[in-house]
Amino acid sequence: MAQSIEQIKAAIRGQLIEPADAAYDAARRVYNGMINKRPKLILRAVDVADVIAGVRYGQENGLLTAIRGGGHSGAGLGMCDGGLVLDLSKMKGMRIDPAMRTVRVEPGCVWGDVDHATHALGMATPSGFVSTTGVAGLTLGGGIGYLTRRYGLTIDNLLSVDMVLADGRFIKANARENDDLFWAVRGGGGNFGVVTSFEFRLHPVSTVQFGPTFWPLEQAADVLKSYREFIVSAPEHVSGFFAFLVIPPAPMFPEALHMKKVCGIIWCGTGTAEETEKATRPMRSVGRPLLDAVGPAPFPAVQSTFDGLLVPGLQWYWRADNFTTLSDAAVAKHVEHGSKLPTMLSTMHLYPVNGAAQRVSRNDTAYSFREALFAEVIVGVDPDPANAARVTEWCKSYYEALHPYSAGGAYVNFMMEEGHERVEASFRDNYGRLSAIKKKYDPTNFFRVNQNIKPAP
Ligand SMILES: Cc1cc2nc3c(=O)[nH]c(=O)nc-3n(C[C@H](O)[C@H](O)[C@H](O)COP(=O)(O)OP(=O)(O)OC[C@H]3O[C@@H](n4cnc5c(N)ncnc54)[C@H](O)[C@@H]3O)c2cc1C
């Protein structure tokens, strides 16, 4: 017989939040202010036992069940309408093993939590570009960030996971145990179960060389053409993503540049100041930059540079693609659409995903686009809901203009809910294997609030 609400409440150590509770509205809020979902129940788990209880409760009561890590999914996939949300945000345990250079992280941690802990020991693991993003969702989709060229994607540094499966079993997956599942969770998202612990490899990263070079929009085509060549042969200790952006009115920028639309490269070098200067100088000398300000910074400060701008609750709409090349025609489209940024926070980023990330083959993990040079993301952002349609339209038309030049699929963590074809296109020849593994571990597609992989027939 299915458990009642009273029984599940008595069984867990965390909290069960219902629509009538004072905590409900805050608990159902996610990062993207465009998302307004109303679940029936939110189970705020504090340990693995709570997660197991939640999965069993969802199954027995036939509830659509979502998993919430950091809540940063642009599509709002950490929340659902009318069902059960397994909210892991209170599971923030972490344990570093300095001798083994590893860190174990619970799924409620955001990257800022991890950076804070590992930086004290002069180490880091590859994550993203923003410290408030959840460890869980970012990792399960792949993980693209400042350290990708040097140390690979986040999943390339994932050593092991603990998981609660759709039938409530608790298992470990790594290269030796349940290796099929371990392959699938490295890029396949939250399709296969609830990850309750991640173990990552750490690297010696402490002070890095960080800062932007900004150019006027009139130089954007030349900058992009130089950048596409530069990034292919740049040493792996250098990372720098290209962006169209509006310079915010922040004290760190000269007032004359405030609110100016520009293009730029945001640098992060893990070599010495001299090595970074030598490696980046040819690119930083292209044309006549408006601002060039690269200098030493602690890695956690770099990771949280954009936190103050990209606060929770903004209207957020994004589209993405992978690119193996950037033709002159694609550059022209970028300049055309990048010059029309509709609001101060809207932006387009080209993240370099070559270097160490390309030493893993396209079938070694579920993440498929290993030959891509850039992961592109176009983001329409604004605090005002009245601008939601404007930023969405800009984003869609930019995406449609560039998509014909793309490699055909996207990084799943930068997608909205765009239909099953897009999911298949993003996994390419890995989709069949993912679908077979889904059938083995989640045959009824219980975990389907995600970029969904359907169980093989
Ligand atoms: C401001 C911002 C900056 C970003 N920057 C980067 C970046 O630099 N690099 C990058 O790679 N990505 C980046 N992303 C994208 C990010 O990786 C995805 O949005 C990711 O899904 C966020 O994970 P989360 O845990 O915060 O999200 P949630 O919304 O909580 O979850 C997202 C998905 O993961 C699943 N999930 C969450 N936790 C678990 C779990 N424990 N077990 C199983 N499934 C789970 C959920 O079911 C859902 O489908 C950014 C997103 C935002 C909004």
Short mmCIF file of C-alpha atoms and ligand atoms in Angstrom, two decimals:
data_model
loop_
_atom_site.label_atom_id
_atom_site.label_comp_id
_atom_site.label_asym_id
_atom_site.label_seq_id
_atom_site.Cartn_x
_atom_site.Cartn_y
_atom_site.Cartn_z
CA MET A 1 0.00 0.00 0.00
CA ALA A 2 1.22 3.51 -0.80
CA GLN A 3 2.56 5.54 2.14
CA SER A 4 0.52 8.48 3.37
CA ILE A 5 1.94 12.00 3.81
CA GLU A 6 1.99 11.43 7.59
CA GLN A 7 4.06 8.27 7.13
CA ILE A 8 6.66 9.93 4.91
CA LYS A 9 6.83 12.92 7.26
CA ALA A 10 7.56 10.58 10.17
CA ALA A 11 10.10 8.63 8.12
CA ILE A 12 12.40 11.49 7.11
CA ARG A 13 14.77 13.72 9.07
CA GLY A 14 14.45 16.56 6.58
CA GLN A 15 11.41 18.66 5.82
CA LEU A 16 8.27 18.03 3.79
CA ILE A 17 6.88 21.27 2.38
CA GLU A 18 3.30 21.51 1.09
CA PRO A 19 1.55 24.35 -0.78
CA ALA A 20 -0.15 25.62 2.38
CA ASP A 21 3.18 25.96 4.25
CA ALA A 22 4.81 29.36 4.76
CA ALA A 23 8.07 28.01 3.33
CA TYR A 24 6.44 26.80 0.08
CA ASP A 25 6.92 29.83 -2.18
CA ALA A 26 10.58 30.27 -1.32
CA ALA A 27 11.17 26.53 -1.66
CA ARG A 28 9.68 26.29 -5.16
CA ARG A 29 11.70 29.24 -6.47
CA VAL A 30 14.60 28.39 -8.79
CA TYR A 31 17.36 30.50 -10.32
CA ASN A 32 15.47 31.41 -13.51
CA GLY A 33 12.74 33.97 -12.71
CA MET A 34 10.76 32.84 -15.78
CA ILE A 35 10.05 29.48 -14.13
CA ASN A 36 6.96 29.33 -11.96
CA LYS A 37 6.23 25.69 -11.18
CA ARG A 38 3.95 24.48 -8.38
CA PRO A 39 4.82 21.03 -7.07
CA LYS A 40 2.51 19.10 -4.78
CA LEU A 41 5.28 18.32 -2.31
CA ILE A 42 8.88 19.36 -1.75
CA LEU A 43 10.95 16.87 0.22
CA ARG A 44 14.01 18.65 1.54
CA ALA A 45 16.34 15.74 2.20
CA VAL A 46 19.21 15.86 4.68
CA ASP A 47 20.68 12.40 4.08
CA VAL A 48 20.65 9.35 1.82
CA ALA A 49 17.87 7.73 3.86
CA ASP A 50 15.63 10.71 3.12
CA VAL A 51 16.40 10.43 -0.59
CA ILE A 52 15.55 6.71 -0.59
CA ALA A 53 12.30 7.45 1.27
CA GLY A 54 11.48 10.18 -1.25
CA VAL A 55 12.10 8.00 -4.30
CA ARG A 56 9.95 5.19 -2.83
CA TYR A 57 7.19 7.67 -1.96
CA GLY A 58 7.24 9.12 -5.48
CA GLN A 59 7.08 5.65 -7.03
CA GLU A 60 4.32 4.33 -4.77
CA ASN A 61 2.15 7.39 -5.33
CA GLY A 62 2.84 7.65 -9.07
CA LEU A 63 4.18 11.20 -8.68
CA LEU A 64 6.11 13.05 -11.34
CA THR A 65 9.43 13.49 -9.52
CA ALA A 66 12.06 16.20 -10.02
CA ILE A 67 15.52 16.42 -8.47
CA ARG A 68 16.78 19.80 -7.32
CA GLY A 69 20.49 20.37 -6.81
CA GLY A 70 21.61 24.00 -7.14
CA GLY A 71 18.38 25.01 -8.94
CA HIS A 72 20.30 26.66 -11.82
CA SER A 73 18.77 24.78 -14.73
CA GLY A 74 17.73 27.42 -17.29
CA ALA A 75 14.77 25.24 -18.22
CA GLY A 76 13.79 24.87 -14.55
CA LEU A 77 14.41 21.11 -14.54
CA GLY A 78 15.03 21.08 -10.79
CA MET A 79 11.30 21.73 -10.20
CA CYS A 80 8.02 20.29 -11.49
CA ASP A 81 4.31 21.03 -11.60
CA GLY A 82 1.97 18.93 -9.50
CA GLY A 83 4.53 16.33 -8.44
CA LEU A 84 7.26 15.68 -5.91
CA VAL A 85 10.55 17.59 -5.74
CA LEU A 86 13.52 15.91 -4.09
CA ASP A 87 15.33 19.02 -2.91
CA LEU A 88 18.94 18.21 -2.04
CA SER A 89 20.02 21.76 -1.22
CA LYS A 90 20.60 20.98 2.47
CA MET A 91 23.00 18.11 1.71
CA LYS A 92 26.18 20.16 1.83
CA GLY A 93 28.75 17.76 3.28
CA MET A 94 32.26 17.74 1.86
CA ARG A 95 35.46 15.85 2.66
CA ILE A 96 38.89 16.50 1.17
CA ASP A 97 41.62 13.88 1.09
CA PRO A 98 44.77 15.97 0.59
CA ALA A 99 47.08 12.98 0.20
CA MET A 100 44.95 11.42 -2.53
CA ARG A 101 44.09 14.86 -3.95
CA THR A 102 40.37 14.12 -4.02
CA VAL A 103 37.23 15.76 -2.68
CA ARG A 104 33.86 14.14 -1.94
CA VAL A 105 30.94 16.51 -2.34
CA GLU A 106 27.26 16.15 -1.46
CA PRO A 107 24.71 17.27 -4.07
CA GLY A 108 23.45 20.38 -2.28
CA CYS A 109 26.82 22.12 -2.66
CA VAL A 110 27.30 24.89 -5.18
CA TRP A 111 30.71 25.42 -6.75
CA GLY A 112 31.52 28.30 -4.40
CA ASP A 113 31.31 25.83 -1.49
CA VAL A 114 33.82 23.53 -3.15
CA ASP A 115 36.19 26.32 -4.21
CA HIS A 116 36.16 27.74 -0.69
CA ALA A 117 37.14 24.39 0.82
CA THR A 118 39.72 23.27 -1.73
CA HIS A 119 41.37 26.69 -2.12
CA ALA A 120 42.44 26.51 1.53
CA LEU A 121 44.65 23.61 0.43
CA GLY A 122 45.80 25.26 -2.80
CA MET A 123 43.70 23.00 -4.99
CA ALA A 124 40.65 23.04 -7.28
CA THR A 125 38.68 20.77 -9.57
CA PRO A 126 37.34 21.96 -12.93
CA SER A 127 33.87 23.47 -12.64
CA GLY A 128 32.27 26.43 -14.46
CA PHE A 129 32.43 30.23 -14.60
CA VAL A 130 29.94 31.13 -11.85
CA SER A 131 30.22 30.07 -8.21
CA THR A 132 26.48 29.83 -7.47
CA THR A 133 25.85 26.98 -9.94
CA GLY A 134 25.03 23.60 -8.43
CA VAL A 135 27.73 20.94 -8.39
CA ALA A 136 25.20 18.20 -9.18
CA GLY A 137 23.50 19.41 -12.36
CA LEU A 138 26.66 20.99 -13.79
CA THR A 139 28.65 17.81 -13.30
CA LEU A 140 26.02 15.42 -14.63
CA GLY A 141 25.75 17.40 -17.88
CA GLY A 142 29.53 17.63 -18.41
CA GLY A 143 30.92 20.79 -16.80
CA ILE A 144 32.60 23.52 -18.89
CA GLY A 145 34.69 26.18 -17.17
CA TYR A 146 37.93 28.09 -16.77
CA LEU A 147 39.94 24.90 -16.19
CA THR A 148 38.57 22.88 -19.14
CA ARG A 149 41.52 23.40 -21.49
CA ARG A 150 44.03 22.51 -18.77
CA TYR A 151 42.32 19.70 -16.85
CA GLY A 152 39.29 18.68 -18.93
CA LEU A 153 35.57 18.82 -18.30
CA THR A 154 34.25 18.36 -14.77
CA ILE A 155 33.25 14.78 -15.67
CA ASP A 156 36.82 14.05 -16.74
CA ASN A 157 37.75 14.60 -13.10
CA LEU A 158 34.85 12.63 -11.63
CA LEU A 159 36.10 9.46 -9.95
CA SER A 160 33.00 7.98 -8.38
CA VAL A 161 29.38 8.64 -7.49
CA ASP A 162 26.92 7.23 -4.95
CA MET A 163 23.37 6.96 -6.26
CA VAL A 164 19.82 6.15 -5.27
CA LEU A 165 18.20 4.33 -8.19
CA ALA A 166 14.58 4.42 -9.34
CA ASP A 167 13.79 1.27 -7.32
CA GLY A 168 15.27 2.79 -4.16
CA ARG A 169 18.53 0.79 -4.25
CA PHE A 170 21.68 2.64 -3.13
CA ILE A 171 24.77 1.88 -5.21
CA LYS A 172 28.21 3.14 -6.13
CA ALA A 173 29.33 3.73 -9.72
CA ASN A 174 32.90 4.21 -10.86
CA ALA A 175 35.36 2.73 -13.35
CA ARG A 176 35.22 -0.66 -11.58
CA GLU A 177 31.68 -0.93 -10.17
CA ASN A 178 28.60 -0.37 -12.33
CA ASP A 179 30.84 1.07 -15.00
CA ASP A 180 27.95 1.33 -17.50
CA LEU A 181 26.15 3.67 -15.12
CA PHE A 182 29.35 5.61 -14.48
CA TRP A 183 29.75 6.10 -18.24
CA ALA A 184 26.14 7.32 -18.50
CA VAL A 185 26.20 9.85 -15.65
CA ARG A 186 29.23 11.55 -17.18
CA GLY A 187 27.14 13.76 -19.47
CA GLY A 188 23.76 12.01 -19.40
CA GLY A 189 22.32 14.28 -16.69
CA GLY A 190 19.91 13.23 -13.94
CA ASN A 191 18.34 10.45 -16.03
CA PHE A 192 19.66 7.48 -14.10
CA GLY A 193 19.05 8.17 -10.42
CA VAL A 194 19.74 10.63 -7.63
CA VAL A 195 23.45 11.20 -7.07
CA THR A 196 24.06 11.63 -3.35
CA SER A 197 27.85 12.00 -3.48
CA PHE A 198 30.43 13.00 -6.09
CA GLU A 199 34.16 12.26 -5.80
CA PHE A 200 36.46 14.53 -7.80
CA ARG A 201 40.18 14.65 -8.55
CA LEU A 202 41.90 17.87 -7.40
CA HIS A 203 44.67 19.84 -9.10
CA PRO A 204 47.13 22.41 -7.80
CA VAL A 205 45.28 25.65 -8.66
CA SER A 206 45.49 28.65 -6.37
CA THR A 207 46.31 32.10 -7.77
CA VAL A 208 45.45 32.47 -11.44
CA GLN A 209 45.96 35.25 -14.01
CA PHE A 210 42.55 36.74 -14.60
CA GLY A 211 40.87 39.65 -16.33
CA PRO A 212 39.33 40.91 -19.56
CA THR A 213 40.47 42.40 -22.82
CA PHE A 214 37.65 44.46 -24.33
CA TRP A 215 37.45 45.76 -27.90
CA PRO A 216 34.93 48.09 -29.60
CA LEU A 217 32.26 46.30 -31.63
CA GLU A 218 33.75 47.65 -34.88
CA GLN A 219 36.75 45.36 -34.27
CA ALA A 220 34.64 42.30 -33.38
CA ALA A 221 35.05 40.50 -36.73
CA ASP A 222 38.85 40.83 -36.63
CA VAL A 223 38.95 39.76 -32.99
CA LEU A 224 36.82 36.67 -33.66
CA LYS A 225 38.89 35.69 -36.68
CA SER A 226 42.11 36.01 -34.68
CA TYR A 227 40.60 34.23 -31.69
CA ARG A 228 39.51 31.15 -33.70
CA GLU A 229 43.16 30.68 -34.78
CA PHE A 230 44.72 31.66 -31.45
CA ILE A 231 42.71 29.23 -29.30
CA VAL A 232 43.66 26.20 -31.41
CA SER A 233 47.36 26.53 -30.61
CA ALA A 234 47.31 28.40 -27.27
CA PRO A 235 49.04 26.49 -24.46
CA GLU A 236 46.61 24.57 -22.28
CA HIS A 237 47.39 26.68 -19.21
CA VAL A 238 45.59 29.53 -20.98
CA SER A 239 41.84 29.80 -21.07
CA GLY A 240 39.85 32.71 -22.40
CA PHE A 241 36.26 32.78 -23.52
CA PHE A 242 34.94 35.21 -26.12
CA ALA A 243 31.89 37.32 -25.30
CA PHE A 244 29.61 40.02 -26.61
CA LEU A 245 28.61 42.00 -23.53
CA VAL A 246 27.61 45.34 -22.09
CA ILE A 247 30.24 46.65 -19.66
CA PRO A 248 28.38 47.03 -16.36
CA PRO A 249 28.60 50.27 -14.36
CA ALA A 250 30.94 48.72 -11.80
CA PRO A 251 33.80 50.60 -10.10
CA MET A 252 36.37 48.18 -11.52
CA PHE A 253 35.73 49.59 -15.04
CA PRO A 254 36.51 53.15 -16.21
CA GLU A 255 33.34 55.24 -16.14
CA ALA A 256 33.74 56.12 -19.81
CA LEU A 257 33.16 52.46 -20.66
CA HIS A 258 30.08 51.94 -18.50
CA MET A 259 27.09 50.52 -20.43
CA LYS A 260 29.11 50.29 -23.66
CA LYS A 261 28.42 47.28 -25.90
CA VAL A 262 31.72 45.57 -26.63
CA CYS A 263 33.27 42.26 -27.44
CA GLY A 264 35.91 40.77 -25.24
CA ILE A 265 37.89 37.82 -24.00
CA ILE A 266 37.78 36.91 -20.32
CA TRP A 267 41.13 35.34 -19.53
CA CYS A 268 42.07 32.82 -16.89
CA GLY A 269 45.64 31.52 -16.97
CA THR A 270 46.87 28.83 -14.61
CA GLY A 271 50.52 29.37 -15.55
CA THR A 272 52.73 32.03 -13.98
CA ALA A 273 52.15 35.71 -14.72
CA GLU A 274 55.06 35.61 -17.21
CA GLU A 275 53.78 32.47 -18.94
CA THR A 276 50.27 33.91 -19.24
CA GLU A 277 51.55 37.24 -20.50
CA LYS A 278 53.74 35.57 -23.14
CA ALA A 279 50.97 33.19 -24.28
CA THR A 280 48.15 35.73 -24.42
CA ARG A 281 50.04 38.79 -25.68
CA PRO A 282 49.56 38.00 -29.41
CA MET A 283 45.77 37.91 -28.96
CA ARG A 284 45.64 40.85 -26.56
CA SER A 285 47.57 42.90 -29.14
CA VAL A 286 44.98 42.40 -31.89
CA GLY A 287 43.53 45.74 -33.03
CA ARG A 288 43.21 48.48 -30.41
CA PRO A 289 41.63 47.19 -27.17
CA LEU A 290 39.55 49.54 -25.04
CA LEU A 291 40.70 47.85 -21.86
CA ASP A 292 43.25 45.16 -21.10
CA ALA A 293 43.46 44.24 -17.44
CA VAL A 294 44.86 40.80 -16.66
CA GLY A 295 46.40 40.22 -13.24
CA PRO A 296 46.72 37.75 -10.37
CA ALA A 297 43.59 36.70 -8.49
CA PRO A 298 42.64 33.86 -6.11
CA PHE A 299 40.69 31.19 -8.00
CA PRO A 300 37.53 31.44 -5.80
CA ALA A 301 37.41 35.20 -6.46
CA VAL A 302 37.58 34.51 -10.20
CA GLN A 303 34.77 31.98 -9.94
CA SER A 304 32.54 34.47 -8.13
CA THR A 305 33.31 37.53 -10.30
CA PHE A 306 29.90 37.40 -12.01
CA ASP A 307 27.84 36.38 -8.95
CA GLY A 308 26.83 39.94 -8.08
CA LEU A 309 25.51 40.56 -11.58
CA LEU A 310 23.89 37.19 -12.21
CA VAL A 311 21.70 37.10 -9.13
CA PRO A 312 18.87 34.56 -8.72
CA GLY A 313 15.43 35.50 -10.03
CA LEU A 314 16.44 37.12 -13.33
CA GLN A 315 14.45 36.43 -16.47
CA TRP A 316 16.67 33.94 -18.28
CA TYR A 317 16.36 32.39 -21.73
CA TRP A 318 19.21 30.60 -23.45
CA ARG A 319 20.06 28.58 -26.52
CA ALA A 320 23.25 26.76 -27.38
CA ASP A 321 25.23 24.86 -29.98
CA ASN A 322 28.65 23.28 -30.43
CA PHE A 323 31.05 24.46 -33.13
CA THR A 324 34.05 22.71 -34.62
CA THR A 325 34.91 25.68 -36.85
CA LEU A 326 33.96 29.32 -37.10
CA SER A 327 33.70 30.32 -40.76
CA ASP A 328 33.86 33.93 -41.96
CA ALA A 329 30.12 33.71 -42.65
CA ALA A 330 29.47 32.60 -39.05
CA VAL A 331 31.66 35.45 -37.78
CA ALA A 332 29.54 37.91 -39.78
CA LYS A 333 26.34 36.52 -38.21
CA HIS A 334 27.87 36.79 -34.74
CA VAL A 335 28.76 40.42 -35.29
CA GLU A 336 25.30 41.19 -36.64
CA HIS A 337 23.41 39.63 -33.70
CA GLY A 338 26.01 40.23 -30.98
CA SER A 339 25.81 43.95 -31.71
CA LYS A 340 22.09 43.90 -30.86
CA LEU A 341 22.35 42.82 -27.19
CA PRO A 342 18.87 43.76 -25.93
CA THR A 343 19.69 44.39 -22.24
CA MET A 344 22.70 45.03 -20.01
CA LEU A 345 22.94 41.41 -18.82
CA SER A 346 22.26 39.65 -22.13
CA THR A 347 25.35 38.09 -23.61
CA MET A 348 26.85 35.51 -25.96
CA HIS A 349 29.77 33.38 -24.87
CA LEU A 350 32.01 31.09 -26.90
CA TYR A 351 33.68 28.73 -24.45
CA PRO A 352 36.80 26.96 -25.72
CA VAL A 353 36.43 23.21 -25.13
CA ASN A 354 39.65 21.97 -26.71
CA GLY A 355 42.91 21.06 -24.96
CA ALA A 356 42.59 18.42 -22.23
CA ALA A 357 38.85 17.94 -22.88
CA GLN A 358 39.66 16.70 -26.38
CA ARG A 359 41.99 13.96 -25.13
CA VAL A 360 38.90 11.99 -24.11
CA SER A 361 37.14 10.37 -27.06
CA ARG A 362 33.51 10.97 -28.03
CA ASN A 363 32.46 7.49 -26.87
CA ASP A 364 34.43 7.40 -23.60
CA THR A 365 31.74 9.31 -21.71
CA ALA A 366 28.11 10.11 -22.52
CA TYR A 367 29.19 13.70 -23.34
CA SER A 368 29.63 13.46 -27.07
CA PHE A 369 31.03 16.63 -28.70
CA ARG A 370 34.70 16.05 -27.91
CA GLU A 371 35.87 17.36 -31.27
CA ALA A 372 34.10 20.70 -30.78
CA LEU A 373 36.27 23.78 -30.50
CA PHE A 374 33.61 26.00 -28.91
CA ALA A 375 30.48 25.55 -26.83
CA GLU A 376 28.35 28.57 -27.68
CA VAL A 377 25.68 29.91 -25.37
CA ILE A 378 23.40 32.85 -26.16
CA VAL A 379 21.63 34.20 -23.08
CA GLY A 380 18.83 36.75 -22.95
CA VAL A 381 18.76 38.13 -19.39
CA ASP A 382 16.95 40.92 -17.57
CA PRO A 383 15.54 41.53 -14.09
CA ASP A 384 12.25 42.90 -15.46
CA PRO A 385 9.57 40.32 -16.42
CA ALA A 386 8.25 42.91 -18.91
CA ASN A 387 11.43 42.28 -20.94
CA ALA A 388 11.09 38.49 -20.98
CA ALA A 389 9.69 38.33 -24.51
CA ARG A 390 12.30 40.79 -25.84
CA VAL A 391 15.30 38.86 -24.51
CA THR A 392 13.77 35.56 -25.65
CA GLU A 393 13.18 36.80 -29.20
CA TRP A 394 16.71 38.17 -29.48
CA CYS A 395 18.15 34.89 -28.21
CA LYS A 396 16.10 32.76 -30.60
CA SER A 397 16.90 34.83 -33.67
CA TYR A 398 20.63 34.85 -32.81
CA TYR A 399 20.52 31.07 -32.32
CA GLU A 400 18.66 30.48 -35.59
CA ALA A 401 21.19 32.58 -37.50
CA LEU A 402 24.16 30.59 -36.15
CA HIS A 403 22.67 27.10 -35.92
CA PRO A 404 23.27 26.27 -39.63
CA TYR A 405 27.03 26.70 -38.99
CA SER A 406 27.05 24.50 -35.88
CA ALA A 407 28.08 20.88 -35.40
CA GLY A 408 24.40 20.01 -34.88
CA GLY A 409 23.93 19.52 -31.15
CA ALA A 410 24.41 21.43 -27.91
CA TYR A 411 25.80 21.10 -24.40
CA VAL A 412 22.66 19.81 -22.64
CA ASN A 413 23.19 22.07 -19.63
CA PHE A 414 22.76 25.15 -21.84
CA MET A 415 19.44 24.06 -23.34
CA MET A 416 15.82 24.93 -22.66
CA GLU A 417 13.20 22.21 -23.18
CA GLU A 418 13.63 22.01 -26.96
CA GLY A 419 12.16 18.63 -27.82
CA HIS A 420 13.48 15.11 -28.06
CA GLU A 421 15.27 15.57 -31.39
CA ARG A 422 17.57 18.16 -29.83
CA VAL A 423 18.43 15.78 -26.99
CA GLU A 424 19.27 13.00 -29.45
CA ALA A 425 21.30 15.41 -31.58
CA SER A 426 23.34 16.36 -28.53
CA PHE A 427 24.24 12.76 -27.65
CA ARG A 428 24.60 11.54 -31.28
CA ASP A 429 25.87 7.94 -31.45
CA ASN A 430 25.96 7.72 -27.64
CA TYR A 431 22.16 7.98 -27.49
CA GLY A 432 21.50 4.28 -28.20
CA ARG A 433 23.80 3.14 -25.40
CA LEU A 434 22.33 5.72 -23.03
CA SER A 435 18.86 4.52 -23.84
CA ALA A 436 19.83 0.88 -23.11
CA ILE A 437 21.39 1.90 -19.77
CA LYS A 438 18.27 3.92 -18.96
CA LYS A 439 16.17 0.80 -19.56
CA LYS A 440 18.39 -1.19 -17.17
CA TYR A 441 18.35 1.34 -14.31
CA ASP A 442 15.09 3.27 -14.85
CA PRO A 443 12.82 1.20 -17.10
CA THR A 444 9.65 3.22 -16.39
CA ASN A 445 11.35 6.60 -16.95
CA PHE A 446 10.66 7.65 -13.36
CA PHE A 447 13.44 10.28 -13.62
CA ARG A 448 12.12 12.28 -16.56
CA VAL A 449 12.26 15.91 -15.43
CA ASN A 450 15.52 16.44 -17.32
CA GLN A 451 16.89 16.45 -20.88
CA ASN A 452 15.21 13.11 -21.19
CA ILE A 453 16.74 9.89 -22.45
CA LYS A 454 13.95 7.40 -23.10
CA PRO A 455 14.36 3.78 -21.99
CA ALA A 456 15.07 1.51 -24.96
CA PRO A 457 11.90 -0.29 -26.13
C1 LIG B 1 24.19 31.63 -14.03
C2 LIG B 1 24.53 30.30 -14.57
C3 LIG B 1 25.84 30.02 -14.90
C4 LIG B 1 26.19 28.77 -15.41
N1 LIG B 1 27.50 28.54 -15.72
C5 LIG B 1 27.86 27.33 -16.18
C6 LIG B 1 29.21 27.05 -16.46
O1 LIG B 1 30.07 27.90 -16.30
N2 LIG B 1 29.54 25.84 -16.92
C7 LIG B 1 28.62 24.85 -17.11
O2 LIG B 1 28.99 23.75 -17.49
N3 LIG B 1 27.32 25.09 -16.86
C8 LIG B 1 26.93 26.30 -16.41
N4 LIG B 1 25.62 26.56 -16.17
C9 LIG B 1 24.64 25.54 -16.52
C10 LIG B 1 24.51 24.55 -15.42
O3 LIG B 1 25.50 23.56 -15.56
C11 LIG B 1 23.14 23.88 -15.48
O4 LIG B 1 22.15 24.86 -15.37
C12 LIG B 1 23.00 22.83 -14.40
O5 LIG B 1 21.87 22.06 -14.68
C13 LIG B 1 22.88 23.43 -13.03
O6 LIG B 1 22.90 22.45 -12.05
P1 LIG B 1 22.05 22.67 -10.70
O7 LIG B 1 22.32 21.51 -9.81
O8 LIG B 1 22.30 24.01 -10.18
O9 LIG B 1 20.59 22.65 -11.32
P2 LIG B 1 19.17 22.03 -10.95
O10 LIG B 1 18.21 22.96 -11.60
O11 LIG B 1 19.02 21.78 -9.50
O12 LIG B 1 19.19 20.65 -11.70
C14 LIG B 1 19.42 20.57 -13.07
C15 LIG B 1 19.23 19.16 -13.59
O13 LIG B 1 20.12 18.27 -12.92
C16 LIG B 1 19.39 17.24 -12.27
N5 LIG B 1 19.98 17.00 -10.95
C17 LIG B 1 20.30 17.94 -10.03
N6 LIG B 1 20.85 17.35 -8.96
C18 LIG B 1 20.88 16.02 -9.20
C19 LIG B 1 21.33 14.90 -8.48
N7 LIG B 1 21.90 15.00 -7.29
N8 LIG B 1 21.20 13.67 -9.03
C20 LIG B 1 20.64 13.52 -10.26
N9 LIG B 1 20.20 14.56 -11.00
C21 LIG B 1 20.31 15.79 -10.47
C22 LIG B 1 17.99 17.77 -12.15
O14 LIG B 1 17.05 16.73 -12.14
C23 LIG B 1 17.83 18.62 -13.37
O15 LIG B 1 17.43 17.84 -14.47
C24 LIG B 1 25.22 27.79 -15.62
C25 LIG B 1 23.89 28.06 -15.30
C26 LIG B 1 23.54 29.31 -14.81
C27 LIG B 1 22.11 29.62 -14.53
#
